[in-house]
Amino acid sequence: MKARYERNLNALSKEEQESLSGKRVCIAGCGGLGGYLLEYFLRIGIGHITVIDGDCFEESNLNRQLLSDESSIGSSKIQTAKARAAAVNSKITVTAVDSFLTEDNSEELLKGHDLVLDAVDSLAARRLIGRQCAKLGIPFVYGAIQGWYAQISLIMPGSSMLDLLCGHGTEPVEKSALSFTPAACAAFQASEAVKYLCGREDVLNGRILYVDLLHMETEILCVEL
């Protein structure tokens, strides 16, 4: 066991830690949620990480996106993510895809992964991920934020959870995200991912975690699917 992972032990067994090196996860989006998810997975030792995003950093990202700084304005998010990955954990295989997910490319980009992480910021993109994951038989960890609030769930193939969460609603007119909200949401998503990848039973399948950082309250809603 490498020294870099020794502090993971006891919380994770040696067998669980070693198993993570053989897992393949895909992070769809590399902004507020995605930057933190990448950081968490690099540090815990997931062996292969695919990151997908076709966007560039802009000034409005500076309040919350871990990978952004003043020198990166106008730069490719995915190239910045690739450089960050090499600096944090050069032993991890990172596939950086400088493109948005579309109907045409999503199946090819998502297939072959053990788990997909939702780090997008639109209902349309989230529904696309849900459709393709269901088709490919891949679970995905849903995460969404607004202001002080976040919600997280593990959505298994064949589940109708995404219909409940997204439905046929329209995109919100106003979006807000504080610096700590995506970090908190991504922490819950990452822990959910690691539990699933390690085969643990206490996951959010069929449940939605609501996080209220303003009043420091959490609630888990169980759903009949």
PDB file of C-alpha atoms in Angstrom:
ATOM      1  CA  MET A   1       0.000   0.000   0.000  1.00  0.00           C
ATOM      2  CA  LYS A   2       1.418   3.345  -1.059  1.00  0.00           C
ATOM      3  CA  ALA A   3       2.057   5.878   1.696  1.00  0.00           C
ATOM      4  CA  ARG A   4      -0.145   8.420  -0.099  1.00  0.00           C
ATOM      5  CA  TYR A   5      -3.221   6.308   0.681  1.00  0.00           C
ATOM      6  CA  GLU A   6      -2.357   5.188   4.221  1.00  0.00           C
ATOM      7  CA  ARG A   7      -4.690   7.735   5.841  1.00  0.00           C
ATOM      8  CA  ASN A   8      -7.589   6.217   3.867  1.00  0.00           C
ATOM      9  CA  LEU A   9      -7.153   2.950   5.743  1.00  0.00           C
ATOM     10  CA  ASN A  10      -9.428   1.905   8.597  1.00  0.00           C
ATOM     11  CA  ALA A  11     -12.118   4.094   7.043  1.00  0.00           C
ATOM     12  CA  LEU A  12     -11.521   1.881   3.982  1.00  0.00           C
ATOM     13  CA  SER A  13     -10.161  -1.642   4.180  1.00  0.00           C
ATOM     14  CA  LYS A  14      -6.940  -2.466   2.351  1.00  0.00           C
ATOM     15  CA  GLU A  15      -8.993  -4.549  -0.083  1.00  0.00           C
ATOM     16  CA  GLU A  16     -11.391  -1.670  -0.743  1.00  0.00           C
ATOM     17  CA  GLN A  17      -8.539   0.762  -1.299  1.00  0.00           C
ATOM     18  CA  GLU A  18      -6.861  -1.595  -3.738  1.00  0.00           C
ATOM     19  CA  SER A  19     -10.119  -2.215  -5.576  1.00  0.00           C
ATOM     20  CA  LEU A  20     -10.533   1.509  -6.283  1.00  0.00           C
ATOM     21  CA  SER A  21      -7.411   1.475  -8.443  1.00  0.00           C
ATOM     22  CA  GLY A  22      -9.248  -0.764 -10.902  1.00  0.00           C
ATOM     23  CA  LYS A  23     -12.403   1.342 -11.143  1.00  0.00           C
ATOM     24  CA  ARG A  24     -13.401   3.647 -13.992  1.00  0.00           C
ATOM     25  CA  VAL A  25     -15.550   6.692 -13.279  1.00  0.00           C
ATOM     26  CA  CYS A  26     -16.790   9.440 -15.573  1.00  0.00           C
ATOM     27  CA  ILE A  27     -17.383  13.014 -14.400  1.00  0.00           C
ATOM     28  CA  ALA A  28     -19.794  14.792 -16.736  1.00  0.00           C
ATOM     29  CA  GLY A  29     -18.979  18.471 -16.276  1.00  0.00           C
ATOM     30  CA  CYS A  30     -15.900  20.159 -14.862  1.00  0.00           C
ATOM     31  CA  GLY A  31     -17.245  23.293 -13.218  1.00  0.00           C
ATOM     32  CA  GLY A  32     -18.446  23.767  -9.652  1.00  0.00           C
ATOM     33  CA  LEU A  33     -19.231  20.150  -8.820  1.00  0.00           C
ATOM     34  CA  GLY A  34     -16.866  18.559 -11.325  1.00  0.00           C
ATOM     35  CA  GLY A  35     -13.716  20.292 -10.145  1.00  0.00           C
ATOM     36  CA  TYR A  36     -14.243  19.093  -6.584  1.00  0.00           C
ATOM     37  CA  LEU A  37     -15.216  15.586  -7.696  1.00  0.00           C
ATOM     38  CA  LEU A  38     -12.016  15.321  -9.714  1.00  0.00           C
ATOM     39  CA  GLU A  39      -9.971  16.464  -6.729  1.00  0.00           C
ATOM     40  CA  TYR A  40     -11.614  13.971  -4.363  1.00  0.00           C
ATOM     41  CA  PHE A  41     -11.205  11.027  -6.746  1.00  0.00           C
ATOM     42  CA  LEU A  42      -7.560  11.837  -7.506  1.00  0.00           C
ATOM     43  CA  ARG A  43      -6.768  11.906  -3.813  1.00  0.00           C
ATOM     44  CA  ILE A  44      -8.641   8.744  -2.876  1.00  0.00           C
ATOM     45  CA  GLY A  45      -7.030   6.763  -5.681  1.00  0.00           C
ATOM     46  CA  ILE A  46      -9.667   5.834  -8.262  1.00  0.00           C
ATOM     47  CA  GLY A  47      -7.596   4.377 -11.100  1.00  0.00           C
ATOM     48  CA  HIS A  48      -9.217   5.806 -14.221  1.00  0.00           C
ATOM     49  CA  ILE A  49     -11.146   9.072 -14.393  1.00  0.00           C
ATOM     50  CA  THR A  50     -12.810  10.476 -17.498  1.00  0.00           C
ATOM     51  CA  VAL A  51     -13.691  14.180 -17.355  1.00  0.00           C
ATOM     52  CA  ILE A  52     -15.970  15.725 -19.986  1.00  0.00           C
ATOM     53  CA  ASP A  53     -16.539  19.437 -20.564  1.00  0.00           C
ATOM     54  CA  GLY A  54     -16.346  21.694 -23.607  1.00  0.00           C
ATOM     55  CA  ASP A  55     -16.496  25.006 -21.767  1.00  0.00           C
ATOM     56  CA  CYS A  56     -13.930  27.689 -20.895  1.00  0.00           C
ATOM     57  CA  PHE A  57     -13.567  29.549 -17.620  1.00  0.00           C
ATOM     58  CA  GLU A  58     -15.159  32.966 -17.229  1.00  0.00           C
ATOM     59  CA  GLU A  59     -15.071  35.527 -14.448  1.00  0.00           C
ATOM     60  CA  SER A  60     -18.403  34.412 -12.957  1.00  0.00           C
ATOM     61  CA  ASN A  61     -16.864  30.994 -12.216  1.00  0.00           C
ATOM     62  CA  LEU A  62     -14.356  32.420  -9.736  1.00  0.00           C
ATOM     63  CA  ASN A  63     -16.760  32.425  -6.788  1.00  0.00           C
ATOM     64  CA  ARG A  64     -17.108  28.624  -6.637  1.00  0.00           C
ATOM     65  CA  GLN A  65     -15.157  26.588  -9.201  1.00  0.00           C
ATOM     66  CA  LEU A  66     -12.078  25.015  -7.659  1.00  0.00           C
ATOM     67  CA  LEU A  67     -10.121  24.804 -10.914  1.00  0.00           C
ATOM     68  CA  SER A  68     -10.610  28.465 -11.832  1.00  0.00           C
ATOM     69  CA  ASP A  69      -8.357  31.361 -10.922  1.00  0.00           C
ATOM     70  CA  GLU A  70      -7.751  34.807 -12.371  1.00  0.00           C
ATOM     71  CA  SER A  71      -5.085  33.523 -14.751  1.00  0.00           C
ATOM     72  CA  SER A  72      -7.368  30.831 -16.193  1.00  0.00           C
ATOM     73  CA  ILE A  73     -10.129  33.121 -17.499  1.00  0.00           C
ATOM     74  CA  GLY A  74     -10.758  32.170 -21.129  1.00  0.00           C
ATOM     75  CA  SER A  75      -8.864  28.889 -20.768  1.00  0.00           C
ATOM     76  CA  SER A  76     -10.299  25.440 -21.431  1.00  0.00           C
ATOM     77  CA  LYS A  77     -11.755  23.854 -18.313  1.00  0.00           C
ATOM     78  CA  ILE A  78     -10.754  20.406 -19.456  1.00  0.00           C
ATOM     79  CA  GLN A  79      -7.126  21.314 -20.136  1.00  0.00           C
ATOM     80  CA  THR A  80      -6.911  22.955 -16.719  1.00  0.00           C
ATOM     81  CA  ALA A  81      -8.409  19.815 -15.179  1.00  0.00           C
ATOM     82  CA  LYS A  82      -5.845  17.651 -16.954  1.00  0.00           C
ATOM     83  CA  ALA A  83      -2.984  19.788 -15.638  1.00  0.00           C
ATOM     84  CA  ARG A  84      -4.424  19.694 -12.120  1.00  0.00           C
ATOM     85  CA  ALA A  85      -4.737  15.911 -12.264  1.00  0.00           C
ATOM     86  CA  ALA A  86      -1.094  15.525 -13.292  1.00  0.00           C
ATOM     87  CA  ALA A  87      -0.019  17.775 -10.407  1.00  0.00           C
ATOM     88  CA  VAL A  88      -2.114  16.011  -7.746  1.00  0.00           C
ATOM     89  CA  ASN A  89      -1.755  12.339  -8.721  1.00  0.00           C
ATOM     90  CA  SER A  90       0.259  11.517 -11.831  1.00  0.00           C
ATOM     91  CA  LYS A  91      -0.362   7.777 -11.346  1.00  0.00           C
ATOM     92  CA  ILE A  92      -4.068   8.099 -12.131  1.00  0.00           C
ATOM     93  CA  THR A  93      -5.140   7.638 -15.746  1.00  0.00           C
ATOM     94  CA  VAL A  94      -7.173  10.709 -16.696  1.00  0.00           C
ATOM     95  CA  THR A  95      -9.029  10.933 -20.003  1.00  0.00           C
ATOM     96  CA  ALA A  96      -9.880  14.581 -20.643  1.00  0.00           C
ATOM     97  CA  VAL A  97     -12.603  15.137 -23.250  1.00  0.00           C
ATOM     98  CA  ASP A  98     -12.835  18.741 -24.476  1.00  0.00           C
ATOM     99  CA  SER A  99     -16.450  18.497 -25.643  1.00  0.00           C
ATOM    100  CA  PHE A 100     -19.982  18.820 -24.361  1.00  0.00           C
ATOM    101  CA  LEU A 101     -22.109  15.692 -24.045  1.00  0.00           C
ATOM    102  CA  THR A 102     -24.565  15.422 -26.926  1.00  0.00           C
ATOM    103  CA  GLU A 103     -27.031  12.893 -28.264  1.00  0.00           C
ATOM    104  CA  ASP A 104     -24.418  11.933 -30.856  1.00  0.00           C
ATOM    105  CA  ASN A 105     -21.408  11.378 -28.577  1.00  0.00           C
ATOM    106  CA  SER A 106     -22.826  10.496 -25.147  1.00  0.00           C
ATOM    107  CA  GLU A 107     -23.110   6.733 -25.634  1.00  0.00           C
ATOM    108  CA  GLU A 108     -19.530   6.427 -26.849  1.00  0.00           C
ATOM    109  CA  LEU A 109     -18.169   8.658 -24.079  1.00  0.00           C
ATOM    110  CA  LEU A 110     -20.049   7.061 -21.186  1.00  0.00           C
ATOM    111  CA  LYS A 111     -19.748   3.381 -22.045  1.00  0.00           C
ATOM    112  CA  GLY A 112     -17.207   1.244 -20.228  1.00  0.00           C
ATOM    113  CA  HIS A 113     -17.386   3.105 -16.919  1.00  0.00           C
ATOM    114  CA  ASP A 114     -18.375   1.626 -13.575  1.00  0.00           C
ATOM    115  CA  LEU A 115     -20.113   4.823 -12.510  1.00  0.00           C
ATOM    116  CA  VAL A 116     -21.040   8.243 -13.909  1.00  0.00           C
ATOM    117  CA  LEU A 117     -21.062  11.414 -11.815  1.00  0.00           C
ATOM    118  CA  ASP A 118     -23.542  14.156 -12.647  1.00  0.00           C
ATOM    119  CA  ALA A 119     -21.780  17.519 -12.502  1.00  0.00           C
ATOM    120  CA  VAL A 120     -23.789  19.346 -15.166  1.00  0.00           C
ATOM    121  CA  ASP A 121     -25.840  22.486 -14.699  1.00  0.00           C
ATOM    122  CA  SER A 122     -28.894  21.921 -16.872  1.00  0.00           C
ATOM    123  CA  LEU A 123     -31.912  19.634 -16.780  1.00  0.00           C
ATOM    124  CA  ALA A 124     -31.447  18.774 -20.451  1.00  0.00           C
ATOM    125  CA  ALA A 125     -27.893  17.515 -19.884  1.00  0.00           C
ATOM    126  CA  ARG A 126     -28.967  15.608 -16.799  1.00  0.00           C
ATOM    127  CA  ARG A 127     -31.791  13.884 -18.669  1.00  0.00           C
ATOM    128  CA  LEU A 128     -29.363  12.949 -21.446  1.00  0.00           C
ATOM    129  CA  ILE A 129     -27.000  11.359 -18.918  1.00  0.00           C
ATOM    130  CA  GLY A 130     -29.927   9.509 -17.364  1.00  0.00           C
ATOM    131  CA  ARG A 131     -31.096   8.089 -20.692  1.00  0.00           C
ATOM    132  CA  GLN A 132     -27.672   6.912 -21.740  1.00  0.00           C
ATOM    133  CA  CYS A 133     -26.791   5.444 -18.343  1.00  0.00           C
ATOM    134  CA  ALA A 134     -30.065   3.502 -18.347  1.00  0.00           C
ATOM    135  CA  LYS A 135     -29.327   2.253 -21.865  1.00  0.00           C
ATOM    136  CA  LEU A 136     -25.766   1.234 -20.955  1.00  0.00           C
ATOM    137  CA  GLY A 137     -26.677  -0.231 -17.561  1.00  0.00           C
ATOM    138  CA  ILE A 138     -24.457   2.204 -15.640  1.00  0.00           C
ATOM    139  CA  PRO A 139     -25.507   3.733 -12.288  1.00  0.00           C
ATOM    140  CA  PHE A 140     -24.972   7.442 -11.847  1.00  0.00           C
ATOM    141  CA  VAL A 141     -24.699   9.741  -8.872  1.00  0.00           C
ATOM    142  CA  TYR A 142     -26.995  12.733  -9.230  1.00  0.00           C
ATOM    143  CA  GLY A 143     -26.064  16.062  -7.671  1.00  0.00           C
ATOM    144  CA  ALA A 144     -27.690  19.486  -7.946  1.00  0.00           C
ATOM    145  CA  ILE A 145     -27.242  22.781  -6.115  1.00  0.00           C
ATOM    146  CA  GLN A 146     -29.014  26.101  -5.735  1.00  0.00           C
ATOM    147  CA  GLY A 147     -27.795  28.797  -3.377  1.00  0.00           C
ATOM    148  CA  TRP A 148     -27.460  27.221   0.080  1.00  0.00           C
ATOM    149  CA  TYR A 149     -29.070  23.926  -0.931  1.00  0.00           C
ATOM    150  CA  ALA A 150     -28.057  20.632  -2.512  1.00  0.00           C
ATOM    151  CA  GLN A 151     -29.611  17.295  -3.310  1.00  0.00           C
ATOM    152  CA  ILE A 152     -27.928  13.986  -4.023  1.00  0.00           C
ATOM    153  CA  SER A 153     -29.055  10.507  -5.073  1.00  0.00           C
ATOM    154  CA  LEU A 154     -27.708   7.276  -6.541  1.00  0.00           C
ATOM    155  CA  ILE A 155     -29.753   6.407  -9.617  1.00  0.00           C
ATOM    156  CA  MET A 156     -29.624   2.793 -10.743  1.00  0.00           C
ATOM    157  CA  PRO A 157     -30.458   1.569 -14.270  1.00  0.00           C
ATOM    158  CA  GLY A 158     -34.203   1.060 -14.569  1.00  0.00           C
ATOM    159  CA  SER A 159     -34.993   3.482 -11.741  1.00  0.00           C
ATOM    160  CA  SER A 160     -37.552   6.247 -12.274  1.00  0.00           C
ATOM    161  CA  MET A 161     -35.786   8.500  -9.744  1.00  0.00           C
ATOM    162  CA  LEU A 162     -34.562  10.961 -12.357  1.00  0.00           C
ATOM    163  CA  ASP A 163     -38.124  11.503 -13.590  1.00  0.00           C
ATOM    164  CA  LEU A 164     -39.049  12.454 -10.043  1.00  0.00           C
ATOM    165  CA  LEU A 165     -36.086  14.782  -9.645  1.00  0.00           C
ATOM    166  CA  CYS A 166     -36.160  16.448 -13.063  1.00  0.00           C
ATOM    167  CA  GLY A 167     -39.534  15.595 -14.554  1.00  0.00           C
ATOM    168  CA  HIS A 168     -40.425  17.670 -17.581  1.00  0.00           C
ATOM    169  CA  GLY A 169     -39.721  20.968 -15.890  1.00  0.00           C
ATOM    170  CA  THR A 170     -38.045  23.932 -17.542  1.00  0.00           C
ATOM    171  CA  GLU A 171     -34.607  25.275 -16.728  1.00  0.00           C
ATOM    172  CA  PRO A 172     -34.555  27.623 -13.703  1.00  0.00           C
ATOM    173  CA  VAL A 173     -34.478  31.293 -14.643  1.00  0.00           C
ATOM    174  CA  GLU A 174     -32.213  32.260 -11.765  1.00  0.00           C
ATOM    175  CA  LYS A 175     -29.148  30.284 -10.718  1.00  0.00           C
ATOM    176  CA  SER A 176     -27.026  30.886  -7.662  1.00  0.00           C
ATOM    177  CA  ALA A 177     -24.207  28.957  -6.030  1.00  0.00           C
ATOM    178  CA  LEU A 178     -22.080  29.960  -3.082  1.00  0.00           C
ATOM    179  CA  SER A 179     -18.438  28.962  -2.804  1.00  0.00           C
ATOM    180  CA  PHE A 180     -19.052  26.137  -0.352  1.00  0.00           C
ATOM    181  CA  THR A 181     -22.267  24.630  -1.755  1.00  0.00           C
ATOM    182  CA  PRO A 182     -20.694  22.747  -4.689  1.00  0.00           C
ATOM    183  CA  ALA A 183     -17.877  21.575  -2.415  1.00  0.00           C
ATOM    184  CA  ALA A 184     -20.384  20.139   0.045  1.00  0.00           C
ATOM    185  CA  CYS A 185     -22.548  18.562  -2.641  1.00  0.00           C
ATOM    186  CA  ALA A 186     -19.531  17.017  -4.365  1.00  0.00           C
ATOM    187  CA  ALA A 187     -18.323  15.620  -1.041  1.00  0.00           C
ATOM    188  CA  PHE A 188     -21.624  13.785  -0.614  1.00  0.00           C
ATOM    189  CA  GLN A 189     -21.512  12.620  -4.235  1.00  0.00           C
ATOM    190  CA  ALA A 190     -17.937  11.392  -3.911  1.00  0.00           C
ATOM    191  CA  SER A 191     -18.650   9.497  -0.702  1.00  0.00           C
ATOM    192  CA  GLU A 192     -21.681   7.911  -2.343  1.00  0.00           C
ATOM    193  CA  ALA A 193     -19.531   6.916  -5.332  1.00  0.00           C
ATOM    194  CA  VAL A 194     -16.819   5.367  -3.172  1.00  0.00           C
ATOM    195  CA  LYS A 195     -19.362   3.384  -1.154  1.00  0.00           C
ATOM    196  CA  TYR A 196     -20.952   2.050  -4.318  1.00  0.00           C
ATOM    197  CA  LEU A 197     -17.621   1.194  -5.939  1.00  0.00           C
ATOM    198  CA  CYS A 198     -16.516  -0.637  -2.795  1.00  0.00           C
ATOM    199  CA  GLY A 199     -19.734  -2.661  -2.721  1.00  0.00           C
ATOM    200  CA  ARG A 200     -21.105  -1.206   0.482  1.00  0.00           C
ATOM    201  CA  GLU A 201     -24.817  -1.442   1.131  1.00  0.00           C
ATOM    202  CA  ASP A 202     -25.613   1.922   2.741  1.00  0.00           C
ATOM    203  CA  VAL A 203     -26.084   3.903  -0.457  1.00  0.00           C
ATOM    204  CA  LEU A 204     -28.799   6.308  -1.597  1.00  0.00           C
ATOM    205  CA  ASN A 205     -30.483   3.949  -4.057  1.00  0.00           C
ATOM    206  CA  GLY A 206     -34.180   4.849  -3.889  1.00  0.00           C
ATOM    207  CA  ARG A 207     -33.453   7.774  -1.583  1.00  0.00           C
ATOM    208  CA  ILE A 208     -32.795  11.492  -1.996  1.00  0.00           C
ATOM    209  CA  LEU A 209     -30.547  13.418   0.367  1.00  0.00           C
ATOM    210  CA  TYR A 210     -31.509  17.055   0.824  1.00  0.00           C
ATOM    211  CA  VAL A 211     -28.881  19.363   2.332  1.00  0.00           C
ATOM    212  CA  ASP A 212     -29.754  22.791   3.740  1.00  0.00           C
ATOM    213  CA  LEU A 213     -26.529  24.611   4.571  1.00  0.00           C
ATOM    214  CA  LEU A 214     -28.351  27.754   5.661  1.00  0.00           C
ATOM    215  CA  HIS A 215     -30.094  26.036   8.579  1.00  0.00           C
ATOM    216  CA  MET A 216     -27.602  23.156   8.883  1.00  0.00           C
ATOM    217  CA  GLU A 217     -30.252  20.539   8.251  1.00  0.00           C
ATOM    218  CA  THR A 218     -30.292  17.334   6.220  1.00  0.00           C
ATOM    219  CA  GLU A 219     -33.192  15.073   5.300  1.00  0.00           C
ATOM    220  CA  ILE A 220     -33.363  11.742   3.499  1.00  0.00           C
ATOM    221  CA  LEU A 221     -36.514  11.071   1.530  1.00  0.00           C
ATOM    222  CA  CYS A 222     -37.302   7.465   0.676  1.00  0.00           C
ATOM    223  CA  VAL A 223     -39.069   7.042  -2.646  1.00  0.00           C
ATOM    224  CA  GLU A 224     -41.236   4.223  -3.966  1.00  0.00           C
ATOM    225  CA  LEU A 225     -39.858   3.466  -7.432  1.00  0.00           C
TER     226      LEU A 225
END
